Amino acid sequence: MASAQANLFEPPAHLRAILDDFEKADQDARRIAGGLTDAQGNWQPRETAWSVAQCLDHMARGNTLYAAALHQALNETGAERVPAHGPIQPGWFGRYFIRTLDAPPNRKMQAPKKIVPASQIAIREALQAFLRSQEDMRGVIRDGAGFDLNRIRFRNPFVGFLRFTVGTGLLIIAAHNRRHLWQAQRVLECPGFPKN
């Protein structure tokens, strides 16, 4: 029943673009991880670099925590359900934050402890966890479509004093996905990547 309702949901154009970005991330993750053995999925170009499975696991953990924080903000809002009057408009710091997370990365960042990936994980398990976390993010869009997502703020689950709008949070996750899918693709292209 829930999937039938999800299929009937027609979001405004600004949220449709984010859903399209999430769909592209799903497709890219399936293309990158599909057909890999666990050994290939867990292969690291060097000791400090992540494997494909670790990239997927990291995104899944981050998306899950972000989705919970975004849902909490939507559930706690006292705002009336008033649709947005236009696209999501991050503030200057939100735009900066999104740029720092987007692909290709312009600098290496330390992952928060809560979302450091497992050292070894079955590639299919990592892929499925990522795809489930993407559904959590789509749920935020469905549940928030009746609100002005430029007005409702949430507490960043990794840096508690940071508060972004729910709309900015959706753009942050889309950029974070692009960054780590780009990284996972680079792993496949490394000269030492095991072909069989």
mmCIF file of N, CA and C in Angstrom, residues 92-185:
data_model
loop_
_atom_site.group_PDB
_atom_site.id
_atom_site.type_symbol
_atom_site.label_atom_id
_atom_site.label_comp_id
_atom_site.label_asym_id
_atom_site.label_seq_id
_atom_site.Cartn_x
_atom_site.Cartn_y
_atom_site.Cartn_z
ATOM 1 N N TRP A 92 24.105 31.241 2.614
ATOM 2 C CA TRP A 92 25.497 31.253 2.146
ATOM 3 C C TRP A 92 26.310 30.117 2.746
ATOM 4 N N PHE A 93 26.114 29.834 4.037
ATOM 5 C CA PHE A 93 26.893 28.753 4.645
ATOM 6 C C PHE A 93 26.423 27.386 4.137
ATOM 7 N N GLY A 94 25.129 27.234 3.932
ATOM 8 C CA GLY A 94 24.612 25.993 3.356
ATOM 9 C C GLY A 94 25.185 25.739 1.974
ATOM 10 N N ARG A 95 25.248 26.795 1.146
ATOM 11 C CA ARG A 95 25.829 26.655 -0.197
ATOM 12 C C ARG A 95 27.296 26.253 -0.110
ATOM 13 N N TYR A 96 28.029 26.876 0.809
ATOM 14 C CA TYR A 96 29.437 26.534 1.009
ATOM 15 C C TYR A 96 29.574 25.070 1.430
ATOM 16 N N PHE A 97 28.747 24.645 2.374
ATOM 17 C CA PHE A 97 28.797 23.277 2.890
ATOM 18 C C PHE A 97 28.515 22.273 1.775
ATOM 19 N N ILE A 98 27.517 22.561 0.955
ATOM 20 C CA ILE A 98 27.181 21.686 -0.175
ATOM 21 C C ILE A 98 28.365 21.591 -1.135
ATOM 22 N N ARG A 99 28.980 22.725 -1.447
ATOM 23 C CA ARG A 99 30.139 22.715 -2.362
ATOM 24 C C ARG A 99 31.287 21.883 -1.809
ATOM 25 N N THR A 100 31.521 21.939 -0.493
ATOM 26 C CA THR A 100 32.644 21.174 0.084
ATOM 27 C C THR A 100 32.390 19.677 0.021
ATOM 28 N N LEU A 101 31.111 19.287 -0.039
ATOM 29 C CA LEU A 101 30.785 17.859 -0.066
ATOM 30 C C LEU A 101 30.645 17.293 -1.471
ATOM 31 N N ASP A 102 30.503 18.127 -2.465
ATOM 32 C CA ASP A 102 30.176 17.674 -3.812
ATOM 33 C C ASP A 102 31.378 17.056 -4.516
ATOM 34 N N ALA A 103 31.092 16.366 -5.607
ATOM 35 C CA ALA A 103 32.131 15.746 -6.429
ATOM 36 C C ALA A 103 32.504 16.684 -7.573
ATOM 37 N N PRO A 104 33.724 16.581 -8.041
ATOM 38 C CA PRO A 104 34.825 15.859 -7.410
ATOM 39 C C PRO A 104 35.303 16.616 -6.172
ATOM 40 N N PRO A 105 35.778 15.870 -5.176
ATOM 41 C CA PRO A 105 36.196 16.542 -3.944
ATOM 42 C C PRO A 105 37.401 17.444 -4.190
ATOM 43 N N ASN A 106 37.380 18.622 -3.567
ATOM 44 C CA ASN A 106 38.541 19.508 -3.705
ATOM 45 C C ASN A 106 39.463 19.407 -2.498
ATOM 46 N N ARG A 107 39.009 18.663 -1.491
ATOM 47 C CA ARG A 107 39.885 18.388 -0.354
ATOM 48 C C ARG A 107 39.361 17.168 0.389
ATOM 49 N N LYS A 108 40.290 16.489 1.050
ATOM 50 C CA LYS A 108 39.923 15.311 1.827
ATOM 51 C C LYS A 108 39.303 15.765 3.143
ATOM 52 N N MET A 109 38.265 15.020 3.567
ATOM 53 C CA MET A 109 37.588 15.358 4.818
ATOM 54 C C MET A 109 37.589 14.130 5.716
ATOM 55 N N GLN A 110 37.596 14.373 7.003
ATOM 56 C CA GLN A 110 37.519 13.303 7.999
ATOM 57 C C GLN A 110 36.043 12.966 8.227
ATOM 58 N N ALA A 111 35.687 11.696 8.115
ATOM 59 C CA ALA A 111 34.303 11.275 8.353
ATOM 60 C C ALA A 111 33.988 11.327 9.845
ATOM 61 N N PRO A 112 32.811 11.834 10.206
ATOM 62 C CA PRO A 112 32.400 11.775 11.608
ATOM 63 C C PRO A 112 32.370 10.319 12.091
ATOM 64 N N LYS A 113 32.696 10.110 13.354
ATOM 65 C CA LYS A 113 32.785 8.750 13.903
ATOM 66 C C LYS A 113 31.517 7.933 13.680
ATOM 67 N N LYS A 114 30.359 8.602 13.749
ATOM 68 C CA LYS A 114 29.081 7.897 13.599
ATOM 69 C C LYS A 114 28.916 7.230 12.236
ATOM 70 N N ILE A 115 29.647 7.722 11.245
ATOM 71 C CA ILE A 115 29.445 7.186 9.894
ATOM 72 C C ILE A 115 30.734 6.667 9.263
ATOM 73 N N VAL A 116 31.715 6.353 10.101
ATOM 74 C CA VAL A 116 32.909 5.689 9.583
ATOM 75 C C VAL A 116 32.481 4.290 9.152
ATOM 76 N N PRO A 117 32.802 3.902 7.927
ATOM 77 C CA PRO A 117 32.328 2.600 7.443
ATOM 78 C C PRO A 117 33.040 1.429 8.109
ATOM 79 N N ALA A 118 32.381 0.284 8.014
ATOM 80 C CA ALA A 118 32.979 -0.961 8.506
ATOM 81 C C ALA A 118 34.243 -1.252 7.690
ATOM 82 N N SER A 119 35.194 -1.959 8.292
ATOM 83 C CA SER A 119 36.431 -2.265 7.566
ATOM 84 C C SER A 119 36.188 -3.305 6.469
ATOM 85 N N GLN A 120 35.238 -4.187 6.682
ATOM 86 C CA GLN A 120 34.859 -5.190 5.681
ATOM 87 C C GLN A 120 33.340 -5.320 5.709
ATOM 88 N N ILE A 121 32.733 -5.376 4.545
ATOM 89 C CA ILE A 121 31.281 -5.546 4.464
ATOM 90 C C ILE A 121 30.964 -6.199 3.122
ATOM 91 N N ALA A 122 30.028 -7.120 3.136
ATOM 92 C CA ALA A 122 29.620 -7.763 1.884
ATOM 93 C C ALA A 122 29.102 -6.690 0.933
ATOM 94 N N ILE A 123 29.527 -6.728 -0.309
ATOM 95 C CA ILE A 123 29.178 -5.686 -1.268
ATOM 96 C C ILE A 123 27.669 -5.605 -1.481
ATOM 97 N N ARG A 124 26.976 -6.733 -1.531
ATOM 98 C CA ARG A 124 25.524 -6.697 -1.721
ATOM 99 C C ARG A 124 24.822 -6.084 -0.510
ATOM 100 N N GLU A 125 25.337 -6.391 0.670
ATOM 101 C CA GLU A 125 24.792 -5.815 1.906
ATOM 102 C C GLU A 125 24.992 -4.292 1.918
ATOM 103 N N ALA A 126 26.170 -3.839 1.513
ATOM 104 C CA ALA A 126 26.450 -2.402 1.468
ATOM 105 C C ALA A 126 25.540 -1.710 0.452
ATOM 106 N N LEU A 127 25.369 -2.324 -0.709
ATOM 107 C CA LEU A 127 24.507 -1.742 -1.739
ATOM 108 C C LEU A 127 23.062 -1.662 -1.254
ATOM 109 N N GLN A 128 22.557 -2.738 -0.667
ATOM 110 C CA GLN A 128 21.177 -2.749 -0.187
ATOM 111 C C GLN A 128 20.969 -1.729 0.939
ATOM 112 N N ALA A 129 21.944 -1.582 1.813
ATOM 113 C CA ALA A 129 21.836 -0.593 2.893
ATOM 114 C C ALA A 129 21.775 0.821 2.303
ATOM 115 N N PHE A 130 22.588 1.072 1.287
ATOM 116 C CA PHE A 130 22.549 2.384 0.642
ATOM 117 C C PHE A 130 21.191 2.625 -0.013
ATOM 118 N N LEU A 131 20.683 1.651 -0.743
ATOM 119 C CA LEU A 131 19.393 1.816 -1.422
ATOM 120 C C LEU A 131 18.255 2.027 -0.412
ATOM 121 N N ARG A 132 18.296 1.310 0.725
ATOM 122 C CA ARG A 132 17.290 1.523 1.779
ATOM 123 C C ARG A 132 17.379 2.945 2.343
ATOM 124 N N SER A 133 18.594 3.417 2.529
ATOM 125 C CA SER A 133 18.772 4.767 3.073
ATOM 126 C C SER A 133 18.257 5.821 2.094
ATOM 127 N N GLN A 134 18.350 5.528 0.814
ATOM 128 C CA GLN A 134 17.818 6.442 -0.193
ATOM 129 C C GLN A 134 16.285 6.495 -0.100
ATOM 130 N N GLU A 135 15.681 5.359 0.213
ATOM 131 C CA GLU A 135 14.220 5.343 0.404
ATOM 132 C C GLU A 135 13.836 6.186 1.615
ATOM 133 N N ASP A 136 14.668 6.149 2.656
ATOM 134 C CA ASP A 136 14.429 7.009 3.818
ATOM 135 C C ASP A 136 14.434 8.481 3.402
ATOM 136 N N MET A 137 15.377 8.839 2.528
ATOM 137 C CA MET A 137 15.456 10.228 2.068
ATOM 138 C C MET A 137 14.249 10.586 1.196
ATOM 139 N N ARG A 138 13.807 9.660 0.377
ATOM 140 C CA ARG A 138 12.604 9.915 -0.425
ATOM 141 C C ARG A 138 11.391 10.111 0.478
ATOM 142 N N GLY A 139 11.358 9.389 1.588
ATOM 143 C CA GLY A 139 10.282 9.547 2.555
ATOM 144 C C GLY A 139 10.258 10.958 3.137
ATOM 145 N N VAL A 140 11.423 11.535 3.352
ATOM 146 C CA VAL A 140 11.490 12.916 3.837
ATOM 147 C C VAL A 140 10.841 13.846 2.815
ATOM 148 N N ILE A 141 11.130 13.619 1.550
ATOM 149 C CA ILE A 141 10.557 14.472 0.503
ATOM 150 C C ILE A 141 9.042 14.311 0.452
ATOM 151 N N ARG A 142 8.568 13.074 0.503
ATOM 152 C CA ARG A 142 7.114 12.843 0.482
ATOM 153 C C ARG A 142 6.436 13.505 1.687
ATOM 154 N N ASP A 143 7.022 13.296 2.869
ATOM 155 C CA ASP A 143 6.419 13.842 4.084
ATOM 156 C C ASP A 143 6.541 15.357 4.170
ATOM 157 N N GLY A 144 7.562 15.908 3.547
ATOM 158 C CA GLY A 144 7.790 17.348 3.638
ATOM 159 C C GLY A 144 7.239 18.155 2.485
ATOM 160 N N ALA A 145 6.644 17.490 1.506
ATOM 161 C CA ALA A 145 6.196 18.196 0.303
ATOM 162 C C ALA A 145 5.154 19.269 0.601
ATOM 163 N N GLY A 146 4.409 19.122 1.673
ATOM 164 C CA GLY A 146 3.388 20.112 2.012
ATOM 165 C C GLY A 146 3.906 21.266 2.840
ATOM 166 N N PHE A 147 5.196 21.263 3.140
ATOM 167 C CA PHE A 147 5.791 22.318 3.950
ATOM 168 C C PHE A 147 6.723 23.179 3.096
ATOM 169 N N ASP A 148 6.987 24.372 3.581
ATOM 170 C CA ASP A 148 8.026 25.199 2.972
ATOM 171 C C ASP A 148 9.344 24.742 3.600
ATOM 172 N N LEU A 149 10.104 23.963 2.858
ATOM 173 C CA LEU A 149 11.335 23.366 3.382
ATOM 174 C C LEU A 149 12.464 24.380 3.529
ATOM 175 N N ASN A 150 12.224 25.609 3.087
ATOM 176 C CA ASN A 150 13.188 26.691 3.305
ATOM 177 C C ASN A 150 13.024 27.317 4.684
ATOM 178 N N ARG A 151 11.981 26.938 5.411
ATOM 179 C CA ARG A 151 11.707 27.566 6.708
ATOM 180 C C ARG A 151 11.949 26.647 7.901
ATOM 181 N N ILE A 152 11.863 25.348 7.702
ATOM 182 C CA ILE A 152 11.996 24.407 8.822
ATOM 183 C C ILE A 152 13.466 24.019 8.973
ATOM 184 N N ARG A 153 13.983 24.168 10.178
ATOM 185 C CA ARG A 153 15.394 23.863 10.437
ATOM 186 C C ARG A 153 15.537 22.556 11.207
ATOM 187 N N PHE A 154 16.661 21.894 10.982
ATOM 188 C CA PHE A 154 16.972 20.660 11.703
ATOM 189 C C PHE A 154 18.370 20.771 12.274
ATOM 190 N N ARG A 155 18.602 19.972 13.288
ATOM 191 C CA ARG A 155 19.929 19.913 13.918
ATOM 192 C C ARG A 155 20.787 18.911 13.154
ATOM 193 N N ASN A 156 21.953 19.372 12.697
ATOM 194 C CA ASN A 156 22.876 18.486 11.995
ATOM 195 C C ASN A 156 23.252 17.344 12.936
ATOM 196 N N PRO A 157 23.091 16.073 12.509
ATOM 197 C CA PRO A 157 23.354 14.949 13.411
ATOM 198 C C PRO A 157 24.840 14.736 13.733
ATOM 199 N N PHE A 158 25.721 15.457 13.056
ATOM 200 C CA PHE A 158 27.151 15.268 13.285
ATOM 201 C C PHE A 158 27.798 16.461 13.976
ATOM 202 N N VAL A 159 27.263 17.635 13.746
ATOM 203 C CA VAL A 159 27.769 18.858 14.367
ATOM 204 C C VAL A 159 26.549 19.547 14.956
ATOM 205 N N GLY A 160 26.266 19.243 16.224
ATOM 206 C CA GLY A 160 25.018 19.628 16.860
ATOM 207 C C GLY A 160 24.683 21.107 16.844
ATOM 208 N N PHE A 161 25.698 21.977 16.807
ATOM 209 C CA PHE A 161 25.385 23.400 16.818
ATOM 210 C C PHE A 161 25.000 23.922 15.426
ATOM 211 N N LEU A 162 25.215 23.104 14.384
ATOM 212 C CA LEU A 162 24.834 23.531 13.032
ATOM 213 C C LEU A 162 23.360 23.233 12.785
ATOM 214 N N ARG A 163 22.681 24.208 12.273
ATOM 215 C CA ARG A 163 21.278 24.026 11.897
ATOM 216 C C ARG A 163 21.123 24.512 10.459
ATOM 217 N N PHE A 164 20.575 23.628 9.641
ATOM 218 C CA PHE A 164 20.280 23.967 8.259
ATOM 219 C C PHE A 164 18.784 23.819 8.056
ATOM 220 N N THR A 165 18.285 24.337 6.949
ATOM 221 C CA THR A 165 16.886 24.071 6.621
ATOM 222 C C THR A 165 16.770 22.635 6.114
ATOM 223 N N VAL A 166 15.581 22.085 6.203
ATOM 224 C CA VAL A 166 15.342 20.729 5.697
ATOM 225 C C VAL A 166 15.676 20.672 4.204
ATOM 226 N N GLY A 167 15.314 21.705 3.475
ATOM 227 C CA GLY A 167 15.636 21.746 2.046
ATOM 228 C C GLY A 167 17.131 21.675 1.801
ATOM 229 N N THR A 168 17.890 22.432 2.574
ATOM 230 C CA THR A 168 19.349 22.383 2.450
ATOM 231 C C THR A 168 19.867 20.992 2.799
ATOM 232 N N GLY A 169 19.276 20.367 3.812
ATOM 233 C CA GLY A 169 19.683 19.005 4.178
ATOM 234 C C GLY A 169 19.524 18.024 3.030
ATOM 235 N N LEU A 170 18.456 18.162 2.265
ATOM 236 C CA LEU A 170 18.249 17.285 1.098
ATOM 237 C C LEU A 170 19.343 17.511 0.054
ATOM 238 N N LEU A 171 19.702 18.770 -0.167
ATOM 239 C CA LEU A 171 20.767 19.077 -1.127
ATOM 240 C C LEU A 171 22.131 18.606 -0.632
ATOM 241 N N ILE A 172 22.336 18.654 0.682
ATOM 242 C CA ILE A 172 23.588 18.157 1.266
ATOM 243 C C ILE A 172 23.734 16.669 0.992
ATOM 244 N N ILE A 173 22.671 15.909 1.209
ATOM 245 C CA ILE A 173 22.739 14.460 0.971
ATOM 246 C C ILE A 173 22.975 14.159 -0.502
ATOM 247 N N ALA A 174 22.319 14.885 -1.392
ATOM 248 C CA ALA A 174 22.531 14.667 -2.827
ATOM 249 C C ALA A 174 23.995 14.913 -3.201
ATOM 250 N N ALA A 175 24.593 15.980 -2.669
ATOM 251 C CA ALA A 175 25.999 16.282 -2.945
ATOM 252 C C ALA A 175 26.913 15.221 -2.336
ATOM 253 N N HIS A 176 26.615 14.805 -1.119
ATOM 254 C CA HIS A 176 27.414 13.775 -0.445
ATOM 255 C C HIS A 176 27.372 12.467 -1.225
ATOM 256 N N ASN A 177 26.204 12.108 -1.739
ATOM 257 C CA ASN A 177 26.099 10.914 -2.579
ATOM 258 C C ASN A 177 26.998 11.034 -3.804
ATOM 259 N N ARG A 178 26.930 12.170 -4.486
ATOM 260 C CA ARG A 178 27.749 12.363 -5.694
ATOM 261 C C ARG A 178 29.229 12.215 -5.372
ATOM 262 N N ARG A 179 29.651 12.784 -4.253
ATOM 263 C CA ARG A 179 31.064 12.732 -3.854
ATOM 264 C C ARG A 179 31.541 11.283 -3.710
ATOM 265 N N HIS A 180 30.774 10.489 -2.969
ATOM 266 C CA HIS A 180 31.258 9.138 -2.667
ATOM 267 C C HIS A 180 30.994 8.143 -3.797
ATOM 268 N N LEU A 181 30.031 8.404 -4.645
ATOM 269 C CA LEU A 181 29.882 7.576 -5.848
ATOM 270 C C LEU A 181 31.012 7.877 -6.827
ATOM 271 N N TRP A 182 31.412 9.135 -6.908
ATOM 272 C CA TRP A 182 32.586 9.510 -7.703
ATOM 273 C C TRP A 182 33.820 8.778 -7.163
ATOM 274 N N GLN A 183 33.961 8.761 -5.846
ATOM 275 C CA GLN A 183 35.094 8.084 -5.202
ATOM 276 C C GLN A 183 35.066 6.586 -5.498
ATOM 277 N N ALA A 184 33.889 5.969 -5.392
ATOM 278 C CA ALA A 184 33.771 4.531 -5.652
ATOM 279 C C ALA A 184 34.128 4.201 -7.102
ATOM 280 N N GLN A 185 33.703 5.060 -8.025
ATOM 281 C CA GLN A 185 34.046 4.846 -9.433
ATOM 282 C C GLN A 185 35.549 4.915 -9.640
#
